[in-house]
Amino acid sequence: MRFAVISDVHANLESLEAVLARVPPSDAVLCLGDIVGYGPNPNECLALVRERATATVLGNHDVAAVDGFGIEFFNDAARTAIEWTRGAIDADHVAWLDGLSYELRTDDYLMVHGAPVEYFTYILNKRTAAQAFAATDAPLVFVGHTHLADYYALAPDGSIAHAHRQHGGTLELEPGVRYIVNAGSVGQPRDLNPDASFATYDSDARTIVWERVPYAFARTQAKIEAAHLPASLARRLELGR
Ligand code: ZN
């Protein structure tokens, strides 16, 4: 079985379409949240995710779009964008988001936006990764939230390895080792590579493959400008930060 793992679409339709064009129809699609926020196409991205995703969990921007929860933790540009989103988003999409959960677990993997249990914590180093491993017994944890494509591996001896995958690449899953896999961001990468990021988990081959997908970010930038969203949100797309 193959699973395309996508996260942090952030209402960027051009990047979402580019990523989904790379996903074979037979692959399941796991969405780790933050479908909206920052970008100019929340309704179109929600419609595509609802059509294509096999399973979706909530991100902090999705929760804020539903009822304003957590908005006090947002920086100025994020807050401006989420207020714009709340005015733009269809009621039917809000109702759908409101029905999602913060985590989904199978025997094989756990899906959360930021971290297990502390759903909106950022896993940015081995210390926070160790806390995340301790909070769950899932052998494989899929996360987004940081917008950085990377992974942490917990060996049986308790040591943790960390590696970036900001230019794509493969990870061969080893027996007895537990993993936190960050798919990176589809719609607003922050690892100095502007190309959209996603990962594919092959449960038979026991591999994770990260891919970077170029997309027409100039079109997204023009829409951000036309919607009078903060200019910084357009600029960062070409910088990948
Ligand atoms: Zn995000």
Tab-separated table of C-alpha atoms and ligand atoms in Angstrom:
chain	number	residue	atom	x	y	z
A	1	MET	CA	0.000	0.000	0.000
A	2	ARG	CA	1.227	3.487	-0.857
A	3	PHE	CA	0.276	6.677	0.975
A	4	ALA	CA	1.017	10.204	-0.241
A	5	VAL	CA	1.458	12.372	2.877
A	6	ILE	CA	0.642	16.049	2.404
A	7	SER	CA	0.640	18.889	4.948
A	8	ASP	CA	0.395	22.658	5.278
A	9	VAL	CA	-1.304	23.366	1.960
A	10	HIS	CA	-2.219	26.822	3.307
A	11	ALA	CA	-4.737	27.689	0.607
A	12	ASN	CA	-2.097	27.530	-2.146
A	13	LEU	CA	-4.013	25.960	-5.049
A	14	GLU	CA	-1.131	26.009	-7.541
A	15	SER	CA	1.164	24.002	-5.259
A	16	LEU	CA	-1.608	21.567	-4.264
A	17	GLU	CA	-2.515	20.862	-7.880
A	18	ALA	CA	1.164	20.356	-8.755
A	19	VAL	CA	1.633	17.874	-5.902
A	20	LEU	CA	-1.572	15.926	-6.564
A	21	ALA	CA	-0.578	15.626	-10.233
A	22	ARG	CA	2.432	13.600	-9.019
A	23	VAL	CA	0.320	11.209	-6.928
A	24	PRO	CA	-0.883	8.072	-8.754
A	25	PRO	CA	-4.680	7.558	-8.488
A	26	SER	CA	-4.161	4.276	-6.602
A	27	ASP	CA	-2.212	5.969	-3.772
A	28	ALA	CA	-4.092	6.904	-0.603
A	29	VAL	CA	-3.649	10.547	0.462
A	30	LEU	CA	-3.074	11.443	4.120
A	31	CYS	CA	-3.501	15.160	4.926
A	32	LEU	CA	-1.893	16.485	8.117
A	33	GLY	CA	-3.803	19.749	8.325
A	34	ASP	CA	-3.395	23.487	7.814
A	35	ILE	CA	-5.332	23.287	4.571
A	36	VAL	CA	-6.157	26.997	4.981
A	37	GLY	CA	-4.474	30.143	6.296
A	38	TYR	CA	-1.916	32.457	4.600
A	39	GLY	CA	-3.014	31.707	1.023
A	40	PRO	CA	-5.683	33.019	-1.356
A	41	ASN	CA	-7.658	29.832	-2.270
A	42	PRO	CA	-9.112	28.246	0.905
A	43	ASN	CA	-12.346	27.020	-0.713
A	44	GLU	CA	-10.652	25.505	-3.761
A	45	CYS	CA	-8.021	23.739	-1.635
A	46	LEU	CA	-10.642	22.421	0.786
A	47	ALA	CA	-12.693	21.078	-2.118
A	48	LEU	CA	-9.646	19.289	-3.574
A	49	VAL	CA	-8.574	17.808	-0.238
A	50	ARG	CA	-12.121	16.662	0.529
A	51	GLU	CA	-12.265	14.976	-2.877
A	52	ARG	CA	-8.839	13.341	-2.810
A	53	ALA	CA	-7.706	12.777	0.780
A	54	THR	CA	-8.319	9.409	2.405
A	55	ALA	CA	-7.809	10.818	5.917
A	56	THR	CA	-7.305	14.343	7.287
A	57	VAL	CA	-6.426	15.741	10.724
A	58	LEU	CA	-6.789	19.315	11.976
A	59	GLY	CA	-4.033	21.926	11.908
A	60	ASN	CA	-3.895	25.054	14.046
A	61	HIS	CA	-4.904	27.301	11.130
A	62	ASP	CA	-7.894	25.046	10.378
A	63	VAL	CA	-9.054	25.307	13.995
A	64	ALA	CA	-8.600	29.083	13.920
A	65	ALA	CA	-10.623	29.259	10.692
A	66	VAL	CA	-13.499	27.363	12.311
A	67	ASP	CA	-13.908	29.392	15.503
A	68	GLY	CA	-10.919	31.706	16.023
A	69	PHE	CA	-9.369	29.311	18.557
A	70	GLY	CA	-5.672	30.020	19.179
A	71	ILE	CA	-5.636	33.186	17.089
A	72	GLU	CA	-3.876	35.071	19.928
A	73	PHE	CA	-0.764	32.957	19.245
A	74	PHE	CA	-0.639	34.027	15.586
A	75	ASN	CA	1.765	36.676	14.299
A	76	ASP	CA	0.309	39.743	12.554
A	77	ALA	CA	0.417	38.356	9.001
A	78	ALA	CA	-1.043	34.994	10.064
A	79	ARG	CA	-3.823	36.724	12.032
A	80	THR	CA	-4.679	39.056	9.146
A	81	ALA	CA	-4.803	36.083	6.796
A	82	ILE	CA	-6.961	33.925	9.074
A	83	GLU	CA	-9.437	36.793	9.542
A	84	TRP	CA	-9.595	37.129	5.744
A	85	THR	CA	-10.034	33.338	5.498
A	86	ARG	CA	-12.922	33.345	7.976
A	87	GLY	CA	-14.692	35.864	5.752
A	88	ALA	CA	-13.991	33.900	2.569
A	89	ILE	CA	-14.554	30.275	3.557
A	90	ASP	CA	-17.826	28.490	2.694
A	91	ALA	CA	-20.026	27.382	5.607
A	92	ASP	CA	-20.066	23.836	4.270
A	93	HIS	CA	-16.253	23.661	4.438
A	94	VAL	CA	-16.290	25.075	7.983
A	95	ALA	CA	-18.730	22.340	9.010
A	96	TRP	CA	-16.486	19.695	7.434
A	97	LEU	CA	-13.378	21.037	9.216
A	98	ASP	CA	-15.324	21.149	12.473
A	99	GLY	CA	-15.929	17.389	12.196
A	100	LEU	CA	-12.228	16.463	11.867
A	101	SER	CA	-10.119	15.112	14.721
A	102	TYR	CA	-6.664	16.060	15.977
A	103	GLU	CA	-5.184	12.610	15.452
A	104	LEU	CA	-5.776	9.426	13.488
A	105	ARG	CA	-4.102	6.162	14.423
A	106	THR	CA	-3.716	2.830	12.673
A	107	ASP	CA	-1.608	-0.148	13.801
A	108	ASP	CA	1.089	1.144	11.499
A	109	TYR	CA	1.159	4.930	11.900
A	110	LEU	CA	-0.134	8.007	13.719
A	111	MET	CA	-1.186	11.225	11.952
A	112	VAL	CA	-0.983	14.547	13.847
A	113	HIS	CA	-0.357	18.119	12.726
A	114	GLY	CA	2.518	19.022	15.065
A	115	ALA	CA	3.240	16.295	17.633
A	116	PRO	CA	1.496	13.438	19.471
A	117	VAL	CA	-0.823	14.580	22.306
A	118	GLU	CA	0.566	18.150	22.187
A	119	TYR	CA	-0.893	18.557	18.743
A	120	PHE	CA	0.454	22.019	17.954
A	121	THR	CA	3.939	21.659	19.430
A	122	TYR	CA	6.808	22.144	16.956
A	123	ILE	CA	9.269	19.258	16.675
A	124	LEU	CA	12.394	21.256	15.837
A	125	ASN	CA	15.199	19.377	17.612
A	126	LYS	CA	16.099	16.061	19.254
A	127	ARG	CA	14.772	17.232	22.638
A	128	THR	CA	11.257	17.880	21.323
A	129	ALA	CA	11.500	14.729	19.192
A	130	ALA	CA	12.319	12.691	22.328
A	131	GLN	CA	9.225	14.113	24.067
A	132	ALA	CA	7.142	13.242	21.015
A	133	PHE	CA	8.433	9.639	20.901
A	134	ALA	CA	7.682	9.292	24.633
A	135	ALA	CA	4.106	10.517	24.141
A	136	THR	CA	3.115	7.655	21.798
A	137	ASP	CA	3.979	4.058	21.004
A	138	ALA	CA	3.252	4.484	17.282
A	139	PRO	CA	6.097	3.022	15.208
A	140	LEU	CA	5.694	5.769	12.610
A	141	VAL	CA	4.431	9.312	13.278
A	142	PHE	CA	3.553	11.628	10.417
A	143	VAL	CA	3.806	15.356	11.233
A	144	GLY	CA	3.861	18.709	9.486
A	145	HIS	CA	3.546	22.144	11.180
A	146	THR	CA	7.215	23.245	10.953
A	147	HIS	CA	7.097	23.358	7.126
A	148	LEU	CA	10.477	21.567	7.134
A	149	ALA	CA	10.952	18.220	5.369
A	150	ASP	CA	12.935	16.038	7.762
A	151	TYR	CA	12.802	12.986	10.017
A	152	TYR	CA	13.866	11.726	13.436
A	153	ALA	CA	14.715	8.060	14.050
A	154	LEU	CA	14.663	6.496	17.533
A	155	ALA	CA	16.963	3.451	17.724
A	156	PRO	CA	16.374	0.576	20.192
A	157	ASP	CA	19.306	1.876	22.304
A	158	GLY	CA	17.444	5.186	22.797
A	159	SER	CA	19.629	7.291	20.513
A	160	ILE	CA	17.914	9.695	18.104
A	161	ALA	CA	19.151	10.492	14.599
A	162	HIS	CA	17.927	13.497	12.601
A	163	ALA	CA	18.221	14.292	8.889
A	164	HIS	CA	16.799	16.930	6.550
A	165	ARG	CA	15.144	16.108	3.253
A	166	GLN	CA	14.687	19.636	1.863
A	167	HIS	CA	15.789	18.535	-1.608
A	168	GLY	CA	13.829	15.277	-1.533
A	169	GLY	CA	15.278	11.833	-0.925
A	170	THR	CA	14.583	8.396	0.464
A	171	LEU	CA	14.510	6.824	3.908
A	172	GLU	CA	14.618	3.027	4.285
A	173	LEU	CA	12.669	2.092	7.410
A	174	GLU	CA	14.560	-0.353	9.625
A	175	PRO	CA	12.916	-2.947	11.899
A	176	GLY	CA	12.849	-1.935	15.569
A	177	VAL	CA	13.465	1.734	14.820
A	178	ARG	CA	10.651	4.286	15.372
A	179	TYR	CA	10.282	7.339	13.157
A	180	ILE	CA	8.833	10.849	13.141
A	181	VAL	CA	8.445	11.831	9.503
A	182	ASN	CA	7.761	15.443	8.507
A	183	ALA	CA	6.319	15.668	4.993
A	184	GLY	CA	7.302	19.325	4.652
A	185	SER	CA	4.832	21.911	3.364
A	186	VAL	CA	2.888	21.810	0.115
A	187	GLY	CA	1.914	25.472	0.095
A	188	GLN	CA	4.521	27.415	2.071
A	189	PRO	CA	7.892	25.620	2.366
A	190	ARG	CA	10.301	27.125	4.911
A	191	ASP	CA	13.420	25.064	4.274
A	192	LEU	CA	14.929	27.497	1.742
A	193	ASN	CA	13.550	25.501	-1.168
A	194	PRO	CA	10.463	27.137	-2.728
A	195	ASP	CA	9.305	23.898	-4.405
A	196	ALA	CA	6.266	22.169	-2.880
A	197	SER	CA	7.086	19.246	-0.568
A	198	PHE	CA	5.326	15.950	0.084
A	199	ALA	CA	6.285	12.397	1.040
A	200	THR	CA	5.180	8.934	-0.064
A	201	TYR	CA	5.093	6.043	2.395
A	202	ASP	CA	5.260	2.576	0.852
A	203	SER	CA	4.224	0.132	3.576
A	204	ASP	CA	5.365	-2.926	1.566
A	205	ALA	CA	8.751	-1.590	0.440
A	206	ARG	CA	9.167	0.070	3.903
A	207	THR	CA	10.342	3.347	2.419
A	208	ILE	CA	9.560	7.041	2.723
A	209	VAL	CA	10.314	9.098	-0.391
A	210	TRP	CA	10.223	12.909	-0.203
A	211	GLU	CA	9.672	14.828	-3.415
A	212	ARG	CA	9.933	18.537	-4.258
A	213	VAL	CA	7.611	19.828	-6.943
A	214	PRO	CA	8.128	23.131	-8.781
A	215	TYR	CA	4.922	25.120	-9.246
A	216	ALA	CA	3.860	28.520	-10.593
A	217	PHE	CA	4.244	30.485	-7.360
A	218	ALA	CA	4.043	33.778	-9.285
A	219	ARG	CA	0.351	33.027	-9.872
A	220	THR	CA	-0.194	32.434	-6.152
A	221	GLN	CA	1.672	35.648	-5.359
A	222	ALA	CA	-0.542	37.632	-7.761
A	223	LYS	CA	-3.658	36.245	-6.075
A	224	ILE	CA	-2.302	37.112	-2.615
A	225	GLU	CA	-1.759	40.665	-3.827
A	226	ALA	CA	-5.215	40.855	-5.433
A	227	ALA	CA	-6.825	39.664	-2.182
A	228	HIS	CA	-4.911	42.368	-0.250
A	229	LEU	CA	-3.332	39.763	1.979
A	230	PRO	CA	0.018	40.796	3.578
A	231	ALA	CA	2.785	41.218	0.980
A	232	SER	CA	5.188	39.225	3.180
A	233	LEU	CA	3.061	36.122	2.530
A	234	ALA	CA	3.678	36.451	-1.209
A	235	ARG	CA	7.377	37.242	-0.891
A	236	ARG	CA	8.172	34.219	1.270
A	237	LEU	CA	6.869	31.788	-1.373
A	238	GLU	CA	9.727	32.588	-3.741
A	239	LEU	CA	12.280	32.471	-0.918
A	240	GLY	CA	11.047	29.218	0.570
A	241	ARG	CA	11.055	30.623	4.113
B	1	ZN	ZN	1.318	25.480	8.730
